[in-house]
Amino acid sequence: MSGYHLDHLAHLETEAIHIMREVAGEFERPALFHPSDMPFPLLNVDTGHHFPELNEFRDRRAAQLGARLIVRRVEEAIARGIAVPANGEISRNRLQIPTLLAAIEEYRFDCCIGGARRDEEKARAKERFFSFRDGFGQWDPKNQRPEIWNLYNARLNPGENMRVFPLSNWTEVDVWEYIRRERLEVPPIYFSHGRQCVRRGGQWLPVNGLAPPKPGEEVRELVVRVRTIGDIISTGMIESPASSIDDIIAEVAAARVTERGARADDRASEAAMEDRKKAGYF
Amino acid sequence: MIMPLSAQPVADILRFNTCGSVDDGKSTLIGRLLYDTKSLMEDQLEALERSADLSGGGRINLANLTDGLRAEREQGITIDVAYRYFATPRRKFIIADTPGHVQYTRNMVTGASLANLAIVLVDARTGVIEQSRRHTAIAALLRIPHLVVAVNKMDLVGWSEERFLEIRAQFEAFLPRLDMKDVQFIPLSALNGDNVVERSPHTAWYAGPTLLGHLEQVHIGSDWNLQDFRLPVQWVNRPNQPGDARHHDFRGFSGQIAGGIVRRGQAVVALPGGLRTRVKEIHTFDGPVEEAFCPQSVTLRLEHDIDISRGSMLVGLENLPGGGTDLHARICWMHPRPLRRGHKLLFKHTTNTVPAVVTEIEHRLDIASLETRIAPDALGLNDLGEIRLRTARPVFFDGYATNRLTGSFLLIEPGTNATVGAGMLHPPTQTLCSEPTDYTI
């Protein structure tokens, strides 16, 4: 019987499919947080600081899939008083949280599927597959539902919400190996390209109009790519010649820095991600 | 994907959990595994060094790697299960780091329920304590196939073989009562890295593998049940694509195979109806296949249109599962409100959730002595015990020892929706439909 054995990608895939079908079986109004082939609407919170390449990819892929794409903009949430920026607050990082929670309320989503993985960040390492959020969207890491065998307690009272992470057990390399095996398309900024970058906070950030280079800041034309995509004002570019999936897999396998090591939003403090998740972030 | 045997070694996944009481060095051991397999990145090391300067008096604390929550770092304890990932050329590993103090049963059951292997840490100075027995007992109850007893802090007992053998004997005194078949004892020092990844120069008397060597080698191919076909139906797959004529009459049943192998053309019985039909097609995202096996997620089309919905189960003709409303199980109670006879709960089993009432609390297992106490009034938080339940509708199940997926269940408290218990069913005493009827119109 030893021929009936799953390799690691097949194993992770079957687990993720099981999770998504549990969502389909247990919830009335689930939303998928990122583009996929699943029969759910897609919800994207547009911070207004996205890389243009990302929005182009989002809109094109949603259309190809024939999916219903719901975009909720932080800009509009600010205009409607749902999200309130502090004096001089440029970052949209905190402001996307009330925007997301308002969208969940508006559509009465009982469940949102997201692509977060436990190996991304140490607060995420504590996440369940089915992550319960109370009526305020809050995550309570000290009081999570035990998750046992492949049984998921998906029960909610009205107003509560479930965040579901089918890819919890995938690592960065697993994702790229799967992209290679399934020949999936990804946004072009994951591949090496030329870009004007500005040195800020020990990282190379893309030159952009939202937070333009200040006098004295070093600006250079570099050959770069992203390992993880956040907002354009906080996503560190990595210098890389990786122009194919194979190059990326080789680079990631040999990497000496974590995937989110270049995300200024995570580096704000040791508990930056935990604090945002408690407030309702994905 | 089925990998041919002749191909190069498959990079498969081993899930293991680590358990030990506070200060046994559990988080340090995980930190050491990650560090010595070069799974730690520069920014993680920098963050460790930063927190060492701030709070650790300059000494790096490998435990900070896994203690991801603010409260954990502040208190220096692990609160909830954390998952960590690393890989070697032979295998990928998923570690569930389960805290050893408060909520230990709940956390350990969460982290270990699907594990292939459990590591129980023992401090070489103190030897076997109640926690070691408790963790080993829970691993045995959950039927984790492989156990490693890591005798840690061997440097603090002068690498004494005599001490190692003493602790081994302490374990062997109670292991026979627990039905653990594969147990490996390893003397190590997580702090210094001896016998974790690198072989220790201090244990010439020890001929066994290092911890990583053992994790890479242990045979997990037969940890799933591949004998008795079981498919709990998750949802009925009826594509709503009016434009696609191929899918007009498509009605498939999706689920993760919880046991055995299914082949095209095979006869199956649909429960609870008990009607017999055949498998017409087996669908996956990659197209139709001839056969599929546990734990693959598939969609089956059947010869006949019979009444099947979420919560139904498709099974093979041999070794039918048990069925009934009167159930006998071993449970871990995980809620501060004690469980008493007469409590009404929701019984969640495979893809099926039914109301249930506790008709009897038979035993409570005293972990310290491994003795059972007969007919206690209640089961409290972290108690293990035997109960009887009656469900509102018949459920179809296997004994947990035969199949972890069709022999396990959750207990959910109505109203709060809290998961309050986890249970393992005893083998059925009766099968529901010994004579399945063929489907006829």
XYZ file of C-alpha atoms in Angstrom:
723
model
C 0.000 0.000 0.000
C 2.997 2.299 0.201
C 2.282 3.458 -3.367
C -0.755 5.309 -2.023
C 1.199 8.180 -0.627
C 0.758 11.918 -1.176
C 3.720 14.178 -1.818
C 3.848 17.360 0.233
C 2.106 19.614 -2.296
C -0.702 17.125 -2.866
C -1.077 16.796 0.890
C -1.337 20.568 1.391
C -3.697 20.861 -1.567
C -6.113 18.230 -0.295
C -6.168 19.901 3.119
C -6.918 23.309 1.552
C -9.704 21.892 -0.624
C -11.241 20.232 2.421
C -11.213 23.571 4.266
C -12.793 25.493 1.398
C -15.510 22.877 0.992
C -16.231 23.060 4.706
C -16.790 26.763 4.167
C -19.095 26.049 1.228
C -20.972 23.515 3.350
C -21.272 25.484 6.584
C -21.781 29.163 5.725
C -24.477 31.173 4.045
C -22.523 34.144 2.768
C -18.843 33.428 2.427
C -16.437 35.775 0.658
C -13.119 34.823 -0.834
C -10.463 37.304 -0.030
C -8.164 36.712 -2.948
C -8.739 35.654 -6.542
C -9.324 31.967 -7.054
C -11.568 29.609 -8.964
C -14.004 29.223 -6.109
C -17.688 30.071 -6.446
C -17.578 32.908 -3.936
C -17.528 36.669 -4.492
C -14.077 38.256 -4.214
C -13.563 41.107 -1.774
C -10.611 43.442 -1.993
C -9.900 46.377 0.304
C -8.165 48.916 -1.917
C -5.969 51.112 0.249
C -5.424 53.572 -2.590
C -1.725 52.835 -2.169
C -1.673 49.622 -4.175
C 0.929 48.939 -6.810
C -0.886 49.666 -10.109
C 0.278 46.265 -11.382
C -1.617 44.618 -8.548
C -4.941 46.274 -9.355
C -4.540 45.489 -13.037
C -3.969 41.823 -12.165
C -6.914 41.783 -9.727
C -9.392 43.232 -12.226
C -8.212 41.130 -15.147
C -8.166 37.829 -13.244
C -11.588 38.454 -11.680
C -12.989 39.095 -15.165
C -11.324 35.959 -16.572
C -12.804 33.874 -13.770
C -16.206 35.455 -14.227
C -16.118 36.202 -10.512
C -18.056 38.905 -8.747
C -15.435 41.363 -7.535
C -16.288 43.722 -4.694
C -13.771 46.517 -4.107
C -14.061 48.740 -1.045
C -11.764 51.770 -0.962
C -10.113 53.257 2.112
C -10.514 56.652 0.374
C -14.304 56.273 0.420
C -14.286 54.966 3.985
C -12.427 58.136 5.012
C -14.871 60.327 3.090
C -17.798 58.619 4.836
C -16.195 58.880 8.262
C -15.859 55.096 8.675
C -12.087 55.352 8.814
C -10.558 58.398 10.462
C -6.891 59.206 9.810
C -4.819 60.779 12.555
C -3.173 64.111 11.869
C -0.547 63.592 9.185
C -1.230 59.830 8.923
C -0.140 58.804 5.434
C -0.115 55.031 5.896
C -3.336 53.211 5.068
C -2.320 50.242 7.145
C -4.556 50.948 10.127
C -7.298 52.566 8.056
C -7.937 49.436 6.010
C -9.220 47.659 9.131
C -12.451 49.693 9.593
C -12.864 49.620 5.808
C -12.791 45.823 5.834
C -15.129 45.545 8.837
C -17.616 47.926 7.178
C -17.581 45.815 4.003
C -18.224 42.648 6.027
C -21.172 44.357 7.712
C -22.491 45.814 4.480
C -22.636 42.433 2.769
C -23.354 40.506 5.988
C -20.519 38.114 5.189
C -20.420 35.376 7.815
C -17.126 34.066 6.514
C -14.105 35.477 4.693
C -11.423 33.244 3.230
C -7.916 34.674 3.245
C -4.546 33.485 2.028
C -2.585 34.095 5.244
C -0.054 31.442 6.220
C 1.339 30.548 9.616
C 4.942 30.685 8.480
C 4.614 34.361 7.481
C 4.751 35.917 10.900
C 4.856 34.826 14.537
C 1.367 36.040 15.494
C 0.023 34.242 12.435
C 1.779 31.086 13.658
C -0.899 31.026 16.358
C -3.836 31.191 13.959
C -6.442 28.507 13.542
C -7.765 27.404 10.147
C -11.158 28.717 11.273
C -10.418 31.942 13.127
C -13.383 33.211 15.108
C -14.020 36.993 15.239
C -16.555 38.567 17.560
C -19.115 41.235 16.667
C -16.320 43.830 16.595
C -14.133 41.775 14.268
C -11.675 41.103 17.083
C -9.332 38.120 17.324
C -8.816 36.802 20.855
C -5.607 34.756 20.702
C -5.910 33.678 24.332
C -9.295 32.082 23.839
C -9.313 30.298 20.494
C -11.512 27.344 19.687
C -9.564 24.102 19.829
C -9.144 22.666 16.348
C -8.991 18.915 16.409
C -8.578 16.314 13.672
C -10.142 17.709 10.520
C -13.239 18.860 12.390
C -13.903 22.593 12.294
C -16.457 24.234 14.548
C -17.879 26.837 12.202
C -20.878 27.861 14.290
C -21.589 31.566 14.720
C -24.159 33.785 16.345
C -25.532 36.709 14.310
C -22.980 39.481 13.771
C -20.004 37.225 14.403
C -17.650 36.330 11.613
C -15.211 33.602 10.664
C -11.901 34.149 8.911
C -10.729 30.995 7.224
C -7.165 30.296 6.107
C -6.953 27.207 3.883
C -3.244 27.785 3.207
C -2.285 27.911 6.904
C 0.220 25.075 6.601
C 1.892 26.222 3.361
C 5.338 27.774 3.371
C 6.599 30.370 0.907
C 8.470 27.696 -1.062
C 5.376 25.455 -1.114
C 3.390 28.289 -2.692
C 5.970 28.850 -5.435
C 6.360 25.142 -6.115
C 2.591 24.896 -6.442
C 2.491 27.920 -8.769
C 5.079 26.159 -10.912
C 3.282 22.827 -10.875
C -0.145 24.298 -11.652
C 1.244 26.981 -14.002
C -0.562 29.793 -12.179
C -0.256 33.424 -13.183
C 1.059 35.924 -10.641
C 1.380 39.734 -10.783
C 4.456 40.777 -12.809
C 6.144 42.667 -9.946
C 7.108 39.311 -8.384
C 9.618 39.035 -11.234
C 12.781 41.014 -11.673
C 12.362 44.443 -13.325
C 14.051 47.842 -13.433
C 12.680 50.424 -10.979
C 13.565 53.753 -9.379
C 14.012 53.106 -5.693
C 14.621 55.323 -2.693
C 16.669 54.297 0.346
C 14.504 54.712 3.459
C 14.561 52.951 6.841
C 17.217 50.520 5.679
C 15.165 49.379 2.694
C 14.744 50.149 -1.011
C 11.204 51.475 -1.425
C 9.705 52.123 -4.865
C 9.740 55.798 -5.798
C 6.125 56.927 -5.772
C 4.065 60.115 -5.710
C 2.503 59.449 -2.298
C 5.701 59.684 -0.300
C 8.201 61.146 -2.765
C 11.942 61.154 -2.075
C 12.973 63.889 0.328
C 16.060 65.994 -0.199
C 19.137 64.031 0.807
C 17.511 60.601 0.274
C 19.413 58.340 -2.060
C 17.547 57.406 -5.261
C 18.787 54.701 -7.608
C 17.659 52.733 -10.643
C 17.805 49.093 -9.520
C 16.894 45.643 -10.787
C 14.395 44.472 -8.197
C 11.341 42.372 -7.417
C 8.890 41.994 -4.490
C 8.673 38.916 -2.288
C 5.437 40.014 -0.656
C 3.141 42.808 -1.753
C 1.969 45.481 0.653
C 1.322 49.133 -0.013
C 3.652 50.914 -2.393
C 4.880 53.244 0.364
C 5.935 50.431 2.701
C 6.947 47.456 0.566
C 10.688 46.955 0.421
C 11.955 45.850 -2.989
C 14.640 43.217 -3.048
C 17.494 43.374 -5.513
C 17.087 40.270 -7.608
C 17.758 38.939 -11.079
C 15.008 36.294 -10.677
C 12.971 36.482 -13.875
C 11.271 33.070 -13.878
C 9.432 30.861 -11.379
C 12.455 28.550 -11.265
C 14.709 31.513 -10.424
C 12.331 32.583 -7.672
C 12.193 29.089 -6.147
C 15.974 28.901 -6.136
C 16.191 32.370 -4.605
C 13.582 31.698 -1.907
C 15.134 28.341 -1.016
C 18.488 30.035 -0.457
C 17.074 33.196 1.147
C 18.554 34.342 4.423
C 15.771 36.838 5.212
C 12.106 36.004 5.848
C 9.457 36.781 3.303
C 7.945 39.672 5.270
C 11.333 40.957 6.429
C 10.925 43.815 3.956
C 7.470 44.859 5.168
C 7.701 48.124 7.106
C 4.163 47.524 8.452
C 5.353 44.413 10.336
C 8.493 46.062 11.615
C 6.633 48.820 13.467
C 6.941 46.788 16.665
C 7.415 43.212 17.778
C 3.646 42.784 18.148
C 2.584 44.869 15.123
C 0.753 42.009 13.421
C -0.839 40.754 16.647
C -2.197 44.215 17.429
C -3.647 44.660 13.951
C -5.231 41.199 14.007
C -6.851 41.898 17.373
C -8.378 45.009 15.814
C -9.912 43.052 12.940
C -7.125 42.833 10.365
C -6.774 39.681 8.312
C -0.684 12.933 -6.959
C 0.393 9.300 -6.770
C 4.146 9.056 -6.828
C 5.605 5.928 -8.384
C 7.787 3.962 -5.992
C 10.735 3.979 -8.349
C 10.918 7.772 -8.413
C 13.348 9.640 -6.180
C 12.359 9.796 -2.514
C 9.132 11.711 -2.051
C 9.360 14.871 0.016
C 6.451 14.043 2.269
C 5.186 15.828 5.362
C 5.698 14.714 8.944
C 3.540 16.441 11.540
C 4.794 16.282 15.067
C 4.078 17.986 18.325
C 6.274 18.763 21.264
C 5.014 18.515 24.803
C 6.644 19.082 28.108
C 5.986 21.050 31.240
C 7.216 24.589 31.838
C 11.016 24.796 31.728
C 11.546 21.391 30.146
C 13.110 23.302 27.273
C 10.452 22.652 24.677
C 10.633 25.995 22.905
C 14.423 25.860 23.123
C 14.363 22.470 21.408
C 12.270 23.816 18.554
C 14.513 26.864 18.302
C 17.503 24.516 18.142
C 15.932 22.371 15.389
C 15.205 25.492 13.344
C 18.612 27.018 14.023
C 20.649 23.926 13.221
C 18.686 23.106 10.063
C 19.394 26.676 8.858
C 15.673 27.414 8.925
C 16.149 30.676 10.766
C 16.546 33.838 8.783
C 18.765 36.824 9.427
C 15.905 39.149 10.330
C 14.562 36.559 12.806
C 17.991 36.314 14.371
C 18.257 40.102 14.473
C 14.858 40.293 16.163
C 16.033 37.673 18.665
C 19.174 39.657 19.333
C 17.151 42.845 19.750
C 14.879 41.225 22.334
C 17.915 39.669 23.995
C 19.431 43.111 24.451
C 16.151 44.569 25.651
C 14.909 41.887 27.984
C 17.270 38.958 28.065
C 20.375 40.611 29.457
C 22.163 40.013 26.173
C 21.522 36.249 26.007
C 19.556 35.037 23.004
C 16.439 33.138 24.009
C 15.501 30.594 21.342
C 12.083 30.285 22.991
C 11.220 33.781 21.726
C 11.027 32.303 18.251
C 7.894 30.376 18.994
C 6.298 32.556 21.618
C 4.595 34.794 19.102
C 2.161 36.663 21.324
C 2.948 39.720 23.395
C 1.596 38.114 26.576
C 3.770 35.057 25.987
C 6.936 37.091 25.687
C 6.022 39.193 28.701
C 5.328 36.180 30.887
C 7.937 33.901 29.353
C 5.356 31.160 28.831
C 3.596 29.641 25.857
C -0.155 30.256 25.848
C -1.476 28.671 22.708
C -0.361 26.166 20.123
C 2.119 27.671 17.656
C 2.917 26.090 14.336
C 6.400 26.110 12.820
C 7.687 24.799 9.532
C 11.014 23.567 8.337
C 12.331 21.231 5.718
C 15.311 19.048 5.038
C 16.022 17.415 1.688
C 14.240 14.283 2.949
C 11.094 15.723 4.463
C 8.933 18.724 5.269
C 8.006 19.150 8.905
C 5.068 20.809 10.620
C 5.668 21.375 14.324
C 2.811 22.041 16.708
C 4.353 23.533 19.826
C 1.893 22.734 22.601
C 2.148 24.460 25.958
C 2.465 22.263 28.986
C 0.668 24.094 31.776
C -2.755 25.765 31.734
C -5.223 24.302 29.280
C -2.711 21.558 28.563
C -5.179 18.892 27.536
C -7.031 21.283 25.290
C -3.837 22.574 23.699
C -2.220 19.230 23.349
C -5.293 17.660 21.796
C -5.442 20.597 19.385
C -1.802 20.305 18.423
C -1.528 16.548 18.374
C -4.759 15.184 16.962
C -3.385 14.677 13.455
C 0.263 14.319 14.397
C 2.344 11.421 13.101
C 4.661 11.706 16.048
C 4.811 13.222 19.526
C 7.933 14.345 21.362
C 7.615 14.236 25.133
C 10.368 16.225 26.830
C 11.694 15.191 30.177
C 14.171 17.139 32.293
C 17.019 14.707 33.005
C 17.381 16.145 36.510
C 13.776 15.623 37.577
C 12.910 12.552 35.505
C 9.322 11.440 34.964
C 6.787 13.735 36.584
C 3.000 13.736 36.425
C 3.095 15.953 33.321
C 5.272 13.432 31.454
C 2.784 10.705 32.223
C -0.122 12.933 31.260
C 1.411 13.922 27.934
C 2.323 10.348 27.109
C -1.166 9.185 28.060
C -2.806 11.811 25.856
C -0.516 10.875 22.957
C -1.540 7.253 23.470
C -5.244 8.086 23.700
C -5.043 10.109 20.501
C -3.236 7.140 18.937
C -0.308 9.157 17.696
C 1.591 6.383 15.939
C 5.132 7.318 17.033
C 6.536 8.630 20.303
C 9.920 10.162 21.080
C 10.985 10.622 24.670
C 13.576 13.399 24.567
C 15.596 13.300 27.763
C 16.718 16.919 27.817
C 19.348 18.798 29.847
C 21.610 15.744 29.846
C 24.544 18.166 30.236
C 23.246 18.999 33.708
C 23.495 15.358 34.836
C 27.018 14.937 33.455
C 25.828 12.960 30.408
C 25.203 10.016 32.724
C 24.094 6.868 30.915
C 22.891 5.524 34.218
C 20.517 8.490 34.665
C 19.252 8.086 31.076
C 18.511 4.382 31.660
C 16.796 5.228 34.946
C 14.401 7.607 33.194
C 13.861 5.088 30.449
C 12.932 2.503 33.078
C 10.512 4.973 34.694
C 8.728 5.266 31.343
C 8.806 1.578 30.637
C 7.068 1.004 33.937
C 3.857 2.607 32.654
C 4.133 2.408 28.844
C 2.670 -1.128 28.623
C -0.590 0.175 30.046
C -0.824 2.744 27.253
C -0.504 0.633 24.122
C 2.258 2.731 22.510
C 4.081 0.628 19.964
C 6.878 2.770 18.613
C 8.869 4.609 21.294
C 12.339 6.078 20.817
C 14.404 7.432 23.743
C 17.006 10.092 22.894
C 19.455 11.751 25.327
C 20.030 15.362 24.318
C 20.716 18.954 25.233
C 18.460 21.358 23.366
C 20.368 24.357 24.682
C 23.748 23.154 23.395
C 22.447 21.225 20.404
C 23.724 17.779 21.426
C 21.932 14.955 19.564
C 19.343 17.353 18.137
C 20.747 17.761 14.637
C 24.411 17.060 15.338
C 25.566 13.922 17.109
C 26.857 14.646 20.606
C 30.502 13.952 21.491
C 29.328 13.219 25.055
C 27.146 10.168 24.383
C 29.433 7.488 23.038
C 27.228 5.032 24.962
C 24.178 5.965 22.874
C 23.887 4.136 19.540
C 20.525 5.504 18.409
C 19.748 8.326 15.982
C 19.796 12.063 16.629
C 16.379 13.649 16.984
C 16.400 15.028 13.433
C 17.778 11.750 12.097
C 14.838 9.943 13.664
C 12.288 12.490 12.401
C 13.642 12.058 8.882
C 13.610 8.266 8.969
C 10.467 7.261 10.835
C 8.038 5.400 8.568
C 4.713 7.222 8.228
C 3.413 5.655 5.015
C 0.847 3.534 6.814
C -0.461 6.147 9.245
C -3.707 6.611 7.274
C -6.403 3.957 7.012
C -6.261 2.572 3.459
C -8.510 -0.427 4.103
C -12.131 0.632 4.433
C -13.531 3.160 1.983
C -15.266 6.116 3.669
C -16.318 9.404 2.089
C -18.193 11.817 4.358
C -20.059 14.094 1.947
C -19.100 17.738 2.432
C -21.309 19.294 -0.175
C -23.308 18.398 -3.231
C -21.499 19.648 -6.292
C -24.014 20.955 -8.823
C -22.346 23.466 -11.143
C -24.627 26.366 -11.947
C -23.361 27.092 -15.440
C -26.309 27.340 -17.825
C -23.940 28.014 -20.712
C -22.059 24.763 -20.302
C -24.112 21.827 -21.572
C -21.649 19.272 -20.183
C -22.583 20.263 -16.662
C -26.370 20.324 -17.045
C -26.972 17.042 -15.281
C -23.840 17.006 -13.195
C -24.511 16.031 -9.604
C -21.398 15.052 -7.725
C -20.601 14.453 -4.097
C -17.522 16.219 -2.784
C -15.494 15.289 0.219
C -12.151 14.273 1.637
C -11.710 10.502 1.614
C -11.555 9.561 5.294
C -10.489 5.981 4.721
C -9.593 3.434 2.081
C -9.401 3.575 -1.676
C -12.187 4.127 -4.199
C -12.099 2.921 -7.799
C -14.275 3.757 -10.771
C -17.062 1.177 -11.140
C -16.853 0.127 -7.496
C -20.050 -0.616 -5.575
C -20.735 1.761 -2.697
C -23.457 2.173 -0.106
C -24.910 5.595 0.673
C -25.671 6.126 4.342
C -28.051 6.784 6.037
C -30.334 5.535 3.220
C -28.506 2.234 2.875
C -28.953 2.115 -0.902
C -26.287 0.498 -3.050
C -25.012 2.016 -6.279
C -21.778 2.275 -8.245
C -19.142 4.949 -8.703
C -19.539 6.321 -12.219
C -16.712 8.860 -12.173
C -14.091 10.204 -9.794
C -13.381 13.888 -10.393
C -10.495 16.029 -9.251
C -9.506 19.516 -10.321
C -6.952 17.866 -12.614
C -9.672 15.854 -14.353
C -11.247 12.403 -13.894
C -9.143 9.653 -12.308
C -9.459 5.864 -12.066
C -8.919 5.672 -8.329
C -8.413 7.870 -5.303
C -7.391 7.245 -1.719
C -7.377 8.670 1.790
C -6.845 11.654 2.440
C -7.505 13.000 -1.070
C -10.282 15.531 -1.691
C -12.433 14.337 -4.594
C -15.898 14.527 -6.157
C -17.759 11.285 -6.975
C -20.569 10.820 -9.491
C -22.781 7.825 -8.894
C -24.806 5.596 -11.248
C -28.113 6.478 -9.603
C -29.705 9.664 -8.340
C -30.202 8.869 -4.704
C -30.852 11.148 -1.784
C -27.439 12.255 -0.537
C -26.564 15.537 1.144
C -23.982 17.061 3.477
C -23.577 14.694 6.405
C -24.235 11.544 4.347
C -21.433 8.999 4.033
C -20.451 6.826 1.072
C -18.787 3.578 2.111
C -17.432 0.423 0.505
C -19.298 -2.896 0.780
C -16.722 -4.619 2.955
C -16.357 -3.678 6.595
C -19.406 -1.483 6.892
C -19.160 1.140 9.616
C -21.142 1.004 12.795
C -24.345 2.939 13.066
C -26.710 3.945 15.767
C -27.779 6.530 18.283
C -26.213 5.037 21.411
C -22.520 5.798 21.456
C -19.693 4.920 23.769
C -16.609 7.125 23.747
C -13.553 8.379 25.510
C -13.450 12.149 25.748
C -11.275 15.068 26.777
C -13.373 17.736 28.464
C -12.071 21.195 27.660
C -14.329 23.675 29.400
C -14.370 25.142 32.921
C -18.087 24.315 33.247
C -18.066 20.613 34.172
C -19.811 17.964 32.106
C -22.625 16.154 33.867
C -25.076 13.464 32.968
C -28.075 14.859 31.100
C -26.156 17.685 29.403
C -27.371 18.425 25.906
C -24.677 19.236 23.381
C -24.052 19.232 19.659
C -22.188 16.208 18.376
C -20.015 17.073 15.362
C -18.721 14.006 13.555
C -17.223 14.015 10.026
C -19.494 16.427 8.116
C -22.499 15.738 10.272
C -23.713 17.714 13.295
C -26.532 16.301 15.454
C -27.942 17.085 18.911
C -26.864 14.648 21.615
C -27.448 14.040 25.307
C -24.948 12.617 27.776
C -26.614 9.529 29.220
C -23.814 8.360 31.465
C -20.395 9.331 32.786
C -18.747 5.991 33.365
C -15.154 6.665 34.301
C -12.650 9.362 34.883
C -9.023 8.531 34.131
C -6.649 9.543 36.878
C -3.546 10.464 34.923
C -1.186 10.324 37.886
C -1.935 6.687 38.621
C -3.377 5.800 35.204
C -6.237 4.227 37.168
C -9.887 4.833 36.368
C -12.352 6.138 38.878
C -15.798 4.625 38.461
C -18.898 6.769 37.937
C -17.736 10.262 38.908
C -20.316 13.038 39.246
C -18.785 15.120 36.511
C -15.814 15.638 34.216
C -13.919 18.881 34.820
C -11.595 20.956 32.678
C -8.785 18.804 31.234
C -10.330 15.565 32.514
C -10.229 12.431 30.408
C -13.090 10.005 30.781
C -15.507 7.511 29.312
C -19.053 8.556 28.558
C -22.187 7.318 26.841
C -24.185 9.549 24.523
C -27.480 9.337 22.722
C -27.764 11.232 19.435
C -30.967 12.601 17.900
C -30.271 10.785 14.629
C -28.163 7.725 13.845
C -24.499 8.374 13.102
C -22.146 6.143 11.102
C -18.699 5.658 12.509
C -15.688 3.441 13.055
C -13.782 2.828 16.233
C -11.108 5.503 16.654
C -8.433 2.807 16.758
C -9.468 1.752 13.244
C -9.899 5.204 11.749
C -8.983 8.533 13.347
C -11.209 10.516 10.962
C -14.448 8.521 11.226
C -13.919 7.645 14.877
C -13.519 11.161 16.265
C -15.964 13.918 17.177
C -16.298 17.334 18.786
C -18.779 18.381 21.430
C -20.098 21.914 20.957
C -22.090 23.853 23.523
C -25.281 25.220 21.962
C -25.672 28.965 22.439
C -22.057 29.874 23.096
C -20.884 27.636 20.218
C -17.779 26.857 22.259
C -15.919 23.647 21.458
C -16.103 21.977 24.867
C -15.013 18.409 24.247
C -13.194 16.088 21.887
C -14.070 12.427 21.700
C -12.841 9.129 20.376
C -15.436 6.454 19.686
C -15.163 2.865 20.807
C -15.653 0.212 18.129
C -19.287 -0.236 17.115
C -21.237 -3.105 18.630
C -23.729 -3.241 15.753
C -23.743 -2.262 12.107
C -26.772 -0.393 10.923
C -27.394 -1.955 7.534
C -26.015 -5.434 7.169
C -27.990 -5.990 3.960
C -27.821 -2.939 1.702
C -30.550 -2.873 -0.904
C -29.797 -2.227 -4.552
C -31.150 0.979 -5.900
C -34.272 0.296 -7.930
C -36.863 2.661 -9.304
